[in-house]
PDB file of C-alpha atoms in Angstrom:
ATOM      1  CA  GLN A  19      -5.306  -3.573  18.794  1.00  0.00           C
ATOM      2  CA  LEU A  20      -4.587  -3.369  15.064  1.00  0.00           C
ATOM      3  CA  GLN A  21      -3.469  -6.420  12.574  1.00  0.00           C
ATOM      4  CA  LEU A  22      -2.464  -5.954   9.265  1.00  0.00           C
ATOM      5  CA  VAL A  23      -1.882  -8.905   7.227  1.00  0.00           C
ATOM      6  CA  GLN A  24      -1.071  -8.866   3.464  1.00  0.00           C
ATOM      7  CA  SER A  25      -0.938 -11.474   0.782  1.00  0.00           C
ATOM      8  CA  GLY A  26      -0.699 -11.312  -3.222  1.00  0.00           C
ATOM      9  CA  GLY A  27       3.298 -11.045  -3.396  1.00  0.00           C
ATOM     10  CA  GLY A  28       5.199 -13.209  -6.191  1.00  0.00           C
ATOM     11  CA  LEU A  29       7.264 -13.184  -9.516  1.00  0.00           C
ATOM     12  CA  VAL A  30       6.091 -11.502 -12.707  1.00  0.00           C
ATOM     13  CA  GLN A  31       7.213 -11.229 -16.294  1.00  0.00           C
ATOM     14  CA  PRO A  32       8.299  -7.357 -17.044  1.00  0.00           C
ATOM     15  CA  GLY A  33       4.642  -6.583 -18.594  1.00  0.00           C
ATOM     16  CA  GLY A  34       2.335  -8.909 -15.810  1.00  0.00           C
ATOM     17  CA  SER A  35       0.345  -7.565 -13.153  1.00  0.00           C
ATOM     18  CA  LEU A  36       0.366  -8.682  -9.391  1.00  0.00           C
ATOM     19  CA  ARG A  37      -3.013  -7.657  -6.969  1.00  0.00           C
ATOM     20  CA  LEU A  38      -1.484  -6.682  -3.526  1.00  0.00           C
ATOM     21  CA  SER A  39      -4.006  -7.630  -0.433  1.00  0.00           C
ATOM     22  CA  CYS A  40      -3.804  -5.573   2.857  1.00  0.00           C
ATOM     23  CA  ALA A  41      -6.422  -7.434   5.757  1.00  0.00           C
ATOM     24  CA  ALA A  42      -7.369  -4.793   9.005  1.00  0.00           C
ATOM     25  CA  SER A  43      -8.773  -6.717  12.021  1.00  0.00           C
ATOM     26  CA  GLY A  44      -9.939  -4.766  14.889  1.00  0.00           C
ATOM     27  CA  ILE A  45     -12.897  -3.010  16.356  1.00  0.00           C
ATOM     28  CA  THR A  46     -11.912   0.041  14.505  1.00  0.00           C
ATOM     29  CA  ALA A  47      -9.727  -1.184  11.613  1.00  0.00           C
ATOM     30  CA  HIS A  48     -12.940  -0.061   9.314  1.00  0.00           C
ATOM     31  CA  LEU A  49     -11.616   4.141  10.291  1.00  0.00           C
ATOM     32  CA  TYR A  50      -8.071   3.697   9.443  1.00  0.00           C
ATOM     33  CA  SER A  51      -6.233   5.589   6.203  1.00  0.00           C
ATOM     34  CA  ILE A  52      -4.328   2.526   4.602  1.00  0.00           C
ATOM     35  CA  ALA A  53      -0.501   3.456   2.514  1.00  0.00           C
ATOM     36  CA  TRP A  54       1.185   1.257   0.799  1.00  0.00           C
ATOM     37  CA  PHE A  55       5.089   1.864   0.561  1.00  0.00           C
ATOM     38  CA  ARG A  56       8.531  -0.371  -1.321  1.00  0.00           C
ATOM     39  CA  GLN A  57      11.149  -0.991  -0.614  1.00  0.00           C
ATOM     40  CA  ALA A  58      14.296  -2.478  -2.853  1.00  0.00           C
ATOM     41  CA  PRO A  59      17.905  -3.298  -1.681  1.00  0.00           C
ATOM     42  CA  GLY A  60      19.974  -1.023  -0.549  1.00  0.00           C
ATOM     43  CA  LYS A  61      17.026   2.140  -1.335  1.00  0.00           C
ATOM     44  CA  GLU A  62      14.767   3.845   0.655  1.00  0.00           C
ATOM     45  CA  ARG A  63      12.168   2.920   1.548  1.00  0.00           C
ATOM     46  CA  GLU A  64       9.137   4.955  -0.958  1.00  0.00           C
ATOM     47  CA  GLY A  65       5.258   6.005  -0.756  1.00  0.00           C
ATOM     48  CA  VAL A  66       3.422   4.477  -3.603  1.00  0.00           C
ATOM     49  CA  SER A  67      -0.075   4.584  -2.971  1.00  0.00           C
ATOM     50  CA  CYS A  68      -2.564   5.510  -0.118  1.00  0.00           C
ATOM     51  CA  ILE A  69      -6.593   5.200   0.492  1.00  0.00           C
ATOM     52  CA  SER A  70      -8.260   6.818   2.827  1.00  0.00           C
ATOM     53  CA  GLU A  71     -10.966   5.694   5.392  1.00  0.00           C
ATOM     54  CA  SER A  72     -13.795   6.548   3.188  1.00  0.00           C
ATOM     55  CA  GLY A  73     -12.473   5.602  -0.412  1.00  0.00           C
ATOM     56  CA  SER A  74     -12.731   9.346  -0.905  1.00  0.00           C
ATOM     57  CA  SER A  75      -9.432   9.923  -0.877  1.00  0.00           C
ATOM     58  CA  VAL A  76      -6.522   8.240  -2.984  1.00  0.00           C
ATOM     59  CA  ASP A  77      -3.258   9.168  -4.299  1.00  0.00           C
ATOM     60  CA  TYR A  78      -0.189   7.778  -5.873  1.00  0.00           C
ATOM     61  CA  ALA A  79       3.629   8.293  -6.301  1.00  0.00           C
ATOM     62  CA  ASP A  80       3.768   9.925  -9.999  1.00  0.00           C
ATOM     63  CA  SER A  81       6.219   6.603 -10.917  1.00  0.00           C
ATOM     64  CA  VAL A  82       3.408   4.286 -10.359  1.00  0.00           C
ATOM     65  CA  LYS A  83       0.431   6.592 -11.942  1.00  0.00           C
ATOM     66  CA  GLY A  84      -1.849   4.843 -14.872  1.00  0.00           C
ATOM     67  CA  ARG A  85      -0.277   1.851 -13.763  1.00  0.00           C
ATOM     68  CA  PHE A  86      -1.422   0.873 -10.329  1.00  0.00           C
ATOM     69  CA  THR A  87      -4.671   1.179  -8.434  1.00  0.00           C
ATOM     70  CA  VAL A  88      -5.547   1.568  -4.717  1.00  0.00           C
ATOM     71  CA  SER A  89      -9.505   0.151  -3.342  1.00  0.00           C
ATOM     72  CA  ARG A  90     -11.385  -0.921  -0.529  1.00  0.00           C
ATOM     73  CA  ASP A  91     -13.836  -3.316  -0.014  1.00  0.00           C
ATOM     74  CA  ALA A  92     -17.052  -2.061   0.856  1.00  0.00           C
ATOM     75  CA  ALA A  93     -16.410  -2.904   4.499  1.00  0.00           C
ATOM     76  CA  ARG A  94     -13.402  -0.708   4.723  1.00  0.00           C
ATOM     77  CA  ASN A  95     -11.786  -3.625   6.763  1.00  0.00           C
ATOM     78  CA  THR A  96      -9.239  -4.775   3.090  1.00  0.00           C
ATOM     79  CA  VAL A  97      -7.503  -2.338   0.895  1.00  0.00           C
ATOM     80  CA  TYR A  98      -6.052  -3.390  -2.559  1.00  0.00           C
ATOM     81  CA  LEU A  99      -3.289  -2.204  -4.667  1.00  0.00           C
ATOM     82  CA  GLN A 100      -3.504  -4.026  -8.167  1.00  0.00           C
ATOM     83  CA  MET A 101      -0.557  -3.715 -10.259  1.00  0.00           C
ATOM     84  CA  ASN A 102      -0.432  -3.639 -13.816  1.00  0.00           C
ATOM     85  CA  SER A 103       1.963  -2.940 -16.178  1.00  0.00           C
ATOM     86  CA  LEU A 104       4.893  -3.837 -13.944  1.00  0.00           C
ATOM     87  CA  LYS A 105       8.675  -3.429 -14.584  1.00  0.00           C
ATOM     88  CA  PRO A 106      11.932  -4.288 -13.043  1.00  0.00           C
ATOM     89  CA  GLU A 107      11.925  -0.828 -11.081  1.00  0.00           C
ATOM     90  CA  ASP A 108       8.831  -1.728  -9.187  1.00  0.00           C
ATOM     91  CA  ALA A 109      10.446  -4.722  -7.718  1.00  0.00           C
ATOM     92  CA  GLY A 110      11.028  -4.775  -3.674  1.00  0.00           C
ATOM     93  CA  ASP A 111       9.129  -5.683  -0.231  1.00  0.00           C
ATOM     94  CA  TYR A 112       6.010  -3.767  -0.152  1.00  0.00           C
ATOM     95  CA  TYR A 113       4.609  -2.584   3.364  1.00  0.00           C
ATOM     96  CA  CYS A 114       1.066  -1.510   4.565  1.00  0.00           C
ATOM     97  CA  ALA A 115      -0.018   0.865   7.223  1.00  0.00           C
ATOM     98  CA  ALA A 116      -2.156   2.339   8.820  1.00  0.00           C
ATOM     99  CA  GLY A 117      -2.870   5.879  10.055  1.00  0.00           C
ATOM    100  CA  GLY A 118      -5.046   8.959  10.239  1.00  0.00           C
ATOM    101  CA  THR A 119      -5.179  11.723   7.216  1.00  0.00           C
ATOM    102  CA  ILE A 120      -4.973  14.908   7.373  1.00  0.00           C
ATOM    103  CA  GLN A 121      -7.420  17.895   5.617  1.00  0.00           C
ATOM    104  CA  ASN A 122      -9.234  14.230   4.648  1.00  0.00           C
ATOM    105  CA  LYS A 123      -6.476  13.161   2.591  1.00  0.00           C
ATOM    106  CA  CYS A 124      -4.577  10.276   2.979  1.00  0.00           C
ATOM    107  CA  VAL A 125      -0.241  10.598   3.765  1.00  0.00           C
ATOM    108  CA  LEU A 126       2.355   9.010   1.243  1.00  0.00           C
ATOM    109  CA  ASP A 127       4.981  10.136   4.531  1.00  0.00           C
ATOM    110  CA  ALA A 128       6.247   6.845   5.736  1.00  0.00           C
ATOM    111  CA  SER A 129       7.499   9.181   8.685  1.00  0.00           C
ATOM    112  CA  TYR A 130       3.751  10.628   9.370  1.00  0.00           C
ATOM    113  CA  TYR A 131       3.205   6.490  10.273  1.00  0.00           C
ATOM    114  CA  GLY A 132       5.879   6.153  13.026  1.00  0.00           C
ATOM    115  CA  MET A 133       6.348   2.409  14.265  1.00  0.00           C
ATOM    116  CA  ASP A 134       2.442   1.934  15.300  1.00  0.00           C
ATOM    117  CA  TYR A 135       0.723  -0.021  12.839  1.00  0.00           C
ATOM    118  CA  TRP A 136       2.526  -2.174   9.578  1.00  0.00           C
ATOM    119  CA  GLY A 137       2.335  -4.882   7.883  1.00  0.00           C
ATOM    120  CA  ASN A 138       4.930  -7.495   8.080  1.00  0.00           C
ATOM    121  CA  GLY A 139       5.693  -6.777   3.973  1.00  0.00           C
ATOM    122  CA  THR A 140       5.433  -9.181   0.642  1.00  0.00           C
ATOM    123  CA  PRO A 141       8.261  -9.787  -2.187  1.00  0.00           C
ATOM    124  CA  VAL A 142       7.581  -8.350  -5.652  1.00  0.00           C
ATOM    125  CA  THR A 143      10.187  -9.617  -8.105  1.00  0.00           C
ATOM    126  CA  VAL A 144       9.570  -8.380 -11.847  1.00  0.00           C
ATOM    127  CA  SER A 145      12.456 -10.563 -14.082  1.00  0.00           C
ATOM    128  CA  SER A 146      12.465 -12.247 -17.058  1.00  0.00           C
TER     129      SER A 146
END
């Protein structure tokens, strides 16, 4: 069984930074791609970023390109989302999910991940 444990959320002022972590445990944890999603109150869940199991494929939502960076550690079992220049519209609950790839590329569609492996979420608040 795969377990995803998240940390790093909190309150920051506009223009500030946060780093989220998603730690995967299990015998095959290093074989999964990891994607990040966020959901603001009353809004649909949207894809933010993803990274393949090897780290060779990454993707970002247009709204966060140039501000967010996704990476994973050498053992490939912890994925980070570095968020810089945060805006109020970045606020919401952030979730990580584990899955595979399509043509060696990670996937930023929540429906692709189904109900199998999701973290419990961590809140991000951006306010002055």
